[in-house]
Coordinates of C-alpha atoms (C1' of nucleotides) in Angstrom, one line a residue:
Chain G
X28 CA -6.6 2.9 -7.6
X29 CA -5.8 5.8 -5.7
X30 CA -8.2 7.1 -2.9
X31 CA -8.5 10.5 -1.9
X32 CA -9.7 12.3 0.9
X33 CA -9.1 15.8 3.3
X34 CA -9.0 16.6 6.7
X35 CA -11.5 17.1 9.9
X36 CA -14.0 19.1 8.5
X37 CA -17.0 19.1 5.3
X38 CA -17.5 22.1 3.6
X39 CA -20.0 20.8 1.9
X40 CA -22.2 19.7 4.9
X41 CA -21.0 21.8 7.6
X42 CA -20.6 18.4 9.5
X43 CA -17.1 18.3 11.9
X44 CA -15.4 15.8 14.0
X45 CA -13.8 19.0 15.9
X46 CA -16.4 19.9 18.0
X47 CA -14.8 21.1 21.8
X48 CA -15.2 23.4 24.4
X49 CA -12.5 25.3 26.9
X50 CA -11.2 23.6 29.3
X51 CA -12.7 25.8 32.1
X52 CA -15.8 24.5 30.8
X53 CA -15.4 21.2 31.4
X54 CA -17.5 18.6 32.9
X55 CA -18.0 15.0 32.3
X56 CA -21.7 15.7 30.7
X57 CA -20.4 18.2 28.2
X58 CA -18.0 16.2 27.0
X59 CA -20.1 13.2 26.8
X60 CA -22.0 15.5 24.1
X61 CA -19.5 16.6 22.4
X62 CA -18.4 13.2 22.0
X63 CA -21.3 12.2 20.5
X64 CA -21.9 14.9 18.2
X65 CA -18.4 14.3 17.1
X66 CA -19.7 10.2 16.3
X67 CA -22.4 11.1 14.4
X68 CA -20.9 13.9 12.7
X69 CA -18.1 11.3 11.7
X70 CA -20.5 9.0 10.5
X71 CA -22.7 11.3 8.2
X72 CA -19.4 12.7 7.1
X73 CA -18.3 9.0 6.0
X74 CA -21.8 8.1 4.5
X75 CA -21.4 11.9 2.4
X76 CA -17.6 11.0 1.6
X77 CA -18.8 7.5 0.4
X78 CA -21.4 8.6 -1.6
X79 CA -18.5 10.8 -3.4
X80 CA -16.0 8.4 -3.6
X81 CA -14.2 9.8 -1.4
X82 CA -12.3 6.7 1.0
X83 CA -9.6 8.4 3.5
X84 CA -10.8 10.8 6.1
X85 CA -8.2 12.5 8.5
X86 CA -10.0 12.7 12.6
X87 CA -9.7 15.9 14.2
X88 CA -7.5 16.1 17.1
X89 CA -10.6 16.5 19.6
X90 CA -12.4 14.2 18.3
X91 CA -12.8 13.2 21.7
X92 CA -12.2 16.4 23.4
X93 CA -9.3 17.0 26.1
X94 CA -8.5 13.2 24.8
X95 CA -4.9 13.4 26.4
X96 CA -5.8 15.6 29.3
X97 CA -6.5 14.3 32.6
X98 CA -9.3 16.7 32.6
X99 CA -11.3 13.8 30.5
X100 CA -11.8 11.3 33.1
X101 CA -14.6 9.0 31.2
X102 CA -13.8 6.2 30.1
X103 CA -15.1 7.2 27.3
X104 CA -13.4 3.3 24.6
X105 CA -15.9 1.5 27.1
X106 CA -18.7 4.0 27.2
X107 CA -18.9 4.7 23.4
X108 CA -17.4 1.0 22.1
X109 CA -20.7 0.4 20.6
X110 CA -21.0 3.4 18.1
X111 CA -16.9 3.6 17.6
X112 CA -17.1 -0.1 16.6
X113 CA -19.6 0.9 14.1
X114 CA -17.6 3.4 12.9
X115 CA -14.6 0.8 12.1
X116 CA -17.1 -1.7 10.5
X117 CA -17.9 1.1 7.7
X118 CA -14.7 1.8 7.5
X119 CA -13.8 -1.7 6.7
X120 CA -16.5 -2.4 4.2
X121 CA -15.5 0.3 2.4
X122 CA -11.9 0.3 2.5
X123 CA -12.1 3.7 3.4
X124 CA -8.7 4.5 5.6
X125 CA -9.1 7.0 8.6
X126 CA -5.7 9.1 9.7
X127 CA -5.0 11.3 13.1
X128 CA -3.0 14.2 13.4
X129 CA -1.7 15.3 16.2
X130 CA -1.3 19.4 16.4
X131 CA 2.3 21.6 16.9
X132 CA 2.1 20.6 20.3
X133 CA 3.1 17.4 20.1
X134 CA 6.7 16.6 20.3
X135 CA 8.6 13.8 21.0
X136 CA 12.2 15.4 20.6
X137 CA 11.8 18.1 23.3
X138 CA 14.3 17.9 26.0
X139 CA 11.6 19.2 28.4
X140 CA 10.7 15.4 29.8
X141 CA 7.0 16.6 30.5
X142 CA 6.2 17.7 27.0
X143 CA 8.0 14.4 25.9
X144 CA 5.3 12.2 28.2
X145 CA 2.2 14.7 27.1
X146 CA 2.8 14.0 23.5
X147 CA 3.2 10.2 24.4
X148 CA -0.2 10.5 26.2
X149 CA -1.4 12.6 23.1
X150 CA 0.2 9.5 20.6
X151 CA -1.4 6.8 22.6
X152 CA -4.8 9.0 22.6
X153 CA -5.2 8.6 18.9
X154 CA -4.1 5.3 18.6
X155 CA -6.9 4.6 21.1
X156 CA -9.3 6.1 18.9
X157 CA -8.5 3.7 15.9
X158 CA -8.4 0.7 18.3
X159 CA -11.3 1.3 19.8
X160 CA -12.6 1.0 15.8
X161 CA -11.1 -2.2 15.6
X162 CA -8.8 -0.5 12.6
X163 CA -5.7 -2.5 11.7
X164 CA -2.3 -0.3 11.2
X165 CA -3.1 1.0 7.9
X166 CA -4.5 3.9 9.8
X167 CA -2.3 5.6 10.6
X168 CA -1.2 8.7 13.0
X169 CA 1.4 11.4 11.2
X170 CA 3.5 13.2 13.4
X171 CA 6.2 15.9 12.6
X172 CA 9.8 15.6 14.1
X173 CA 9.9 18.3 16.4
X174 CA 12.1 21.2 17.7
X175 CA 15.5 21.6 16.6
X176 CA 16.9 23.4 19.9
X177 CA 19.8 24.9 17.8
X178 CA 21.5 21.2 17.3
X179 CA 19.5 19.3 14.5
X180 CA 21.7 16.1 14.2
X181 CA 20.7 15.4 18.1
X182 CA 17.5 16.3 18.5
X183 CA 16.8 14.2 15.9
X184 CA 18.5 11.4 17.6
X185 CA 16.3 12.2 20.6
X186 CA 13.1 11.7 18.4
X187 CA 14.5 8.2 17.3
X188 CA 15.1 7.2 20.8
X189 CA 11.5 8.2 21.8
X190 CA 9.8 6.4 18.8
X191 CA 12.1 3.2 19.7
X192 CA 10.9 3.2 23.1
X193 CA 6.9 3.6 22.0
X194 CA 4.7 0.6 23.1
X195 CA 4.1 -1.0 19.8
X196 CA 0.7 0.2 19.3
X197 CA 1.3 3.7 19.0
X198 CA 4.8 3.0 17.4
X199 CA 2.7 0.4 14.4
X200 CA 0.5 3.2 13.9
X201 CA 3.3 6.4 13.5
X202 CA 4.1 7.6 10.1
X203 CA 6.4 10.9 9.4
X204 CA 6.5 14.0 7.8
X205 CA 8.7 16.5 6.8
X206 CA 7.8 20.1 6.8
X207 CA 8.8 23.7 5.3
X208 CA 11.6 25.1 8.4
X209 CA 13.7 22.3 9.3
X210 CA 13.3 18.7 9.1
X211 CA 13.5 18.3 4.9
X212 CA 12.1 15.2 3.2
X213 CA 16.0 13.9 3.2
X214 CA 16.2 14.1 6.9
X215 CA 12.7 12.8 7.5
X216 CA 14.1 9.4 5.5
X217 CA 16.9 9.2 7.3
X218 CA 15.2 8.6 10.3
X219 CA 12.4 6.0 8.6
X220 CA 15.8 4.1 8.1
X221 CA 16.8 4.3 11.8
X222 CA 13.0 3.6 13.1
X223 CA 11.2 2.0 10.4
X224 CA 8.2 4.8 9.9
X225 CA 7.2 5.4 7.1
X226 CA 7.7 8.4 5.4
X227 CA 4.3 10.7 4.3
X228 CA 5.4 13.1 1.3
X229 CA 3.9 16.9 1.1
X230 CA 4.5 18.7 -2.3
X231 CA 4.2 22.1 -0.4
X232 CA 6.8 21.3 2.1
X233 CA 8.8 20.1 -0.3
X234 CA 8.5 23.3 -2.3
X235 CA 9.1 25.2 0.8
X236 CA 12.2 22.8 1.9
X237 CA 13.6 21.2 -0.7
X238 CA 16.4 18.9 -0.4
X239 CA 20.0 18.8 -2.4
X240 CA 18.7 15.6 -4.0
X241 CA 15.8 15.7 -6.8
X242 CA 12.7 14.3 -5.6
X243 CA 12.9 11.7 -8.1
X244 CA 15.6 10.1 -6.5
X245 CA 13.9 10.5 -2.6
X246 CA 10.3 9.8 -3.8
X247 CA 11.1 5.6 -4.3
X248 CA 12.8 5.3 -1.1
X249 CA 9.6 7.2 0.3
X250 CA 7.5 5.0 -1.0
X251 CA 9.3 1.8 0.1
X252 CA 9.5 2.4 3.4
X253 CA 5.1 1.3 3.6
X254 CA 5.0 -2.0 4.5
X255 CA 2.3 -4.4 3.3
X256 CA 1.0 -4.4 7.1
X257 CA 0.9 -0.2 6.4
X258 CA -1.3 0.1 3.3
X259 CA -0.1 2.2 0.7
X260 CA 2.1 5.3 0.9
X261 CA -0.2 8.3 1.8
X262 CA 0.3 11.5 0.0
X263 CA -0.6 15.0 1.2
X264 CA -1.5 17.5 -1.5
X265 CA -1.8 21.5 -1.5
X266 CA -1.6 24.7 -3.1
X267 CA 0.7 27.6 -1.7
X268 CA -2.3 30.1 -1.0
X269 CA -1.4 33.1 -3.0
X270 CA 0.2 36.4 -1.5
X271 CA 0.1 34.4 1.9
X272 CA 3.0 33.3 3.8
X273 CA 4.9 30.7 2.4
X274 CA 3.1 26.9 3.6
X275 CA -0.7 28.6 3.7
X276 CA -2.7 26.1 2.4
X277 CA -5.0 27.7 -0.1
X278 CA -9.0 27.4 -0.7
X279 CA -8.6 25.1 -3.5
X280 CA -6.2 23.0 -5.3
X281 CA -4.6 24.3 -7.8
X282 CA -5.2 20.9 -10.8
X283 CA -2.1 21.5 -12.9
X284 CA -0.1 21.2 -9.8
X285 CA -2.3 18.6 -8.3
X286 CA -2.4 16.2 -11.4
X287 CA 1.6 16.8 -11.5
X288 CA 2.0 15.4 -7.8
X289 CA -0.3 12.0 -9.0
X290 CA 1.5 11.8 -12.3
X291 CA 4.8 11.8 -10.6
X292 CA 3.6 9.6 -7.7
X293 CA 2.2 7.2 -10.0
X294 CA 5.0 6.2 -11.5
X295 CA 6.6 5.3 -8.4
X296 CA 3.7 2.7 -7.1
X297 CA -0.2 2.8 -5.6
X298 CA -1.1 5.7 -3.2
X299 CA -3.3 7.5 -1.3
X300 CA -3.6 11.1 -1.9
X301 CA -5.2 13.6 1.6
X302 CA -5.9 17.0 -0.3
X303 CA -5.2 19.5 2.6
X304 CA -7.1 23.0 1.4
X305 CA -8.8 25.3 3.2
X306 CA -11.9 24.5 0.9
X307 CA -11.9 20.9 1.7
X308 CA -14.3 18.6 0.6
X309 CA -15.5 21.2 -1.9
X310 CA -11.7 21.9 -3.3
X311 CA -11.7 18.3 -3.4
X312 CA -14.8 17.5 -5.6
X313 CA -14.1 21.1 -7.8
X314 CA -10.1 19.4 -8.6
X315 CA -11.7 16.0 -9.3
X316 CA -14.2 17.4 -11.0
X317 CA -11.9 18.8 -13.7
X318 CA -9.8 16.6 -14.6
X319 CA -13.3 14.9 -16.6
Chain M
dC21 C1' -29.1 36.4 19.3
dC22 C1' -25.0 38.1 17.4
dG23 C1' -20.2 39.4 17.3
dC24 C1' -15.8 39.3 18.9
dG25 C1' -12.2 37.9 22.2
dT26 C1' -10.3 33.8 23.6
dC27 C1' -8.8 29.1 23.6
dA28 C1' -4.2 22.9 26.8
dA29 C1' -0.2 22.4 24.9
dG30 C1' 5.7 24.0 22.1
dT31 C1' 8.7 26.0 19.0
dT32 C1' 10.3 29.2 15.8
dC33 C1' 10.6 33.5 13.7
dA34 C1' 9.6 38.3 12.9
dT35 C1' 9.3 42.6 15.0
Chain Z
dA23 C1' 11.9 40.8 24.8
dT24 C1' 7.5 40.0 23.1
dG25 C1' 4.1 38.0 20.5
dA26 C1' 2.1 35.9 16.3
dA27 C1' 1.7 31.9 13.6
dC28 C1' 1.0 27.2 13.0
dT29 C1' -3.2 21.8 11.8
dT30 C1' -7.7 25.4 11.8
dG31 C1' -11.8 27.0 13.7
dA32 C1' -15.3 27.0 17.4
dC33 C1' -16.7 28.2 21.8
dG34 C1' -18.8 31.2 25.0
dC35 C1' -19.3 35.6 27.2
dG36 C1' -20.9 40.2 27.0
dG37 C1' -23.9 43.3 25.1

DNA sequence: CCGCGTCAAGTTCAT
DNA sequence: ATGAACTTGACGCGG
């Protein structure tokens, strides 16, 4: 039974897990309140999503604001363990699966050593959020490959390097995806082979960067590469908005498209599909809604 | 109180 | 060479 699910923010009930401030603004006391109108705003969102049906739930990125930063001195796993622990029991009950993604920012492959150990610091920040749920390694973190830097075959050899070296509880946690410029759907297996990460597939990427080989034939391979331990392959789903650049998400799903993607994923083996539209939980509910 | 300029970070691409 | 765009708003200052 496939669950579905979007991304950081509820149309529907204006709720968001994204609430920050600048860092100039800073100070332990205003994050501690944006912390926890992030938690609750997490948890009405799950109780809404549940009461739709609706099981996976990607985290924004400041979630716990200036997370990675050493601006964000709390120790804010101790200081909220109570409420986060909560959070994971839900989760649990319900087998509802939360995901993190980590913004353009983060990337492992650049040859600049400092960006390398911020998005390490950024990596082990999220995985710190889904410990600190007590959430096993079905939920997981996606991550893009990176920069190219003009020679593809070796900066992606960098970014196997870096995941090899990850402590294991980021590395358990770290799934991939390809995207629309460089790294292709091809490449991104290539490199599940020589790390073991599994592979998340995006119909718009793909669209925007196909590879050589008919997704037909890369599709099973995607899919095999989630372990038991990993849950089931998750799928992202979107729309090309209309008369926007090519890889704008539009407001709503497009269902002929949508239903295409499960049809074809389907035959392949179980799933979980993040719809990723600028409408969200609405676009969400209208393409479900349809298909009835 | 409202509106608009600005916001941690890296990389690529368009102008 | 410069700057916008990206996962996408949301904050916060000035009026």
């Amino acid at each position: 039974m496939t669950r579905y699910g979007y991304a950081c923010i509820s149309q529907l009930t204006q709720l968001t897990t994204n609430h920050s401030c600048q860092l100039k603004s800073v100070t332990p006391d205003k994050l501690r309140s944006l912390i926890e109108q992030n938690i609750n705003d997490l948890e009405s969102i799950l109780k809404h999503n549940l009461e739709h049906g609706w099981l996976l739930f990607r985290i924004g990125s400041s979630f716990i604001p200036f997370g990675s930063h050493p601006v964000n001195t709390l120790n804010w796993q101790e200081e909220y363990a109570e409420s986060l622990m909560a959070i994971g029991t839900f989760v649990r009950t319900h087998d509802m699966r939360l995901m993190m993604h980590p913004g353009q920012y983060t990337v492992l492959n650049s040859p600049d050593l400092l960006t390398v150990q911020r998005a390490i610091a950024e990596l082990q920040y999220s995985a710190n959020v889904l410990d600190s749920m007590n959430l096993d390694q079905q939920h997981k973190i996606v991550i893009h490959v990176g920069g190219v830097y003009g020679d593809k075959a070796s900066a992606a050899t960098r970014f196997i390097e870096q995941v090899l070296l990850l402590p294991i509880a980021i590395r358990r946690r770290l799934t991939i995806e390809h995207e629309e410029h460089a790294y292709n759907l091809k490449d991104v297996v290539a490199i599940s082979c020589q790390t073991g990460l599994p592979v998340v597939y995006d119909n718009l990427h793909f669209d925007a960067n196909p590879t050589v080989e008919p997704l037909e034939e890369l599709l099973p391979e995607v899919f095999a590469g989630w372990k038991a331990e990993d849950g089931v392959s998750e799928v992202h789903f979107s729309s090309q908005a209309v008369g926007e650049r090519r890889g704008t998400h539009a407001e709503f799903a497009d269902p002929y498209e949508f239903y295409k993607v499960i049809e074809q994923c389907s035959r392949i083996g179980d799933f979980d599909l993040m719809l990723e539209a600028k409408g969200k939980d609405e676009a969400l509910e209208r393409v479900l809604t349809d298909s009835e």
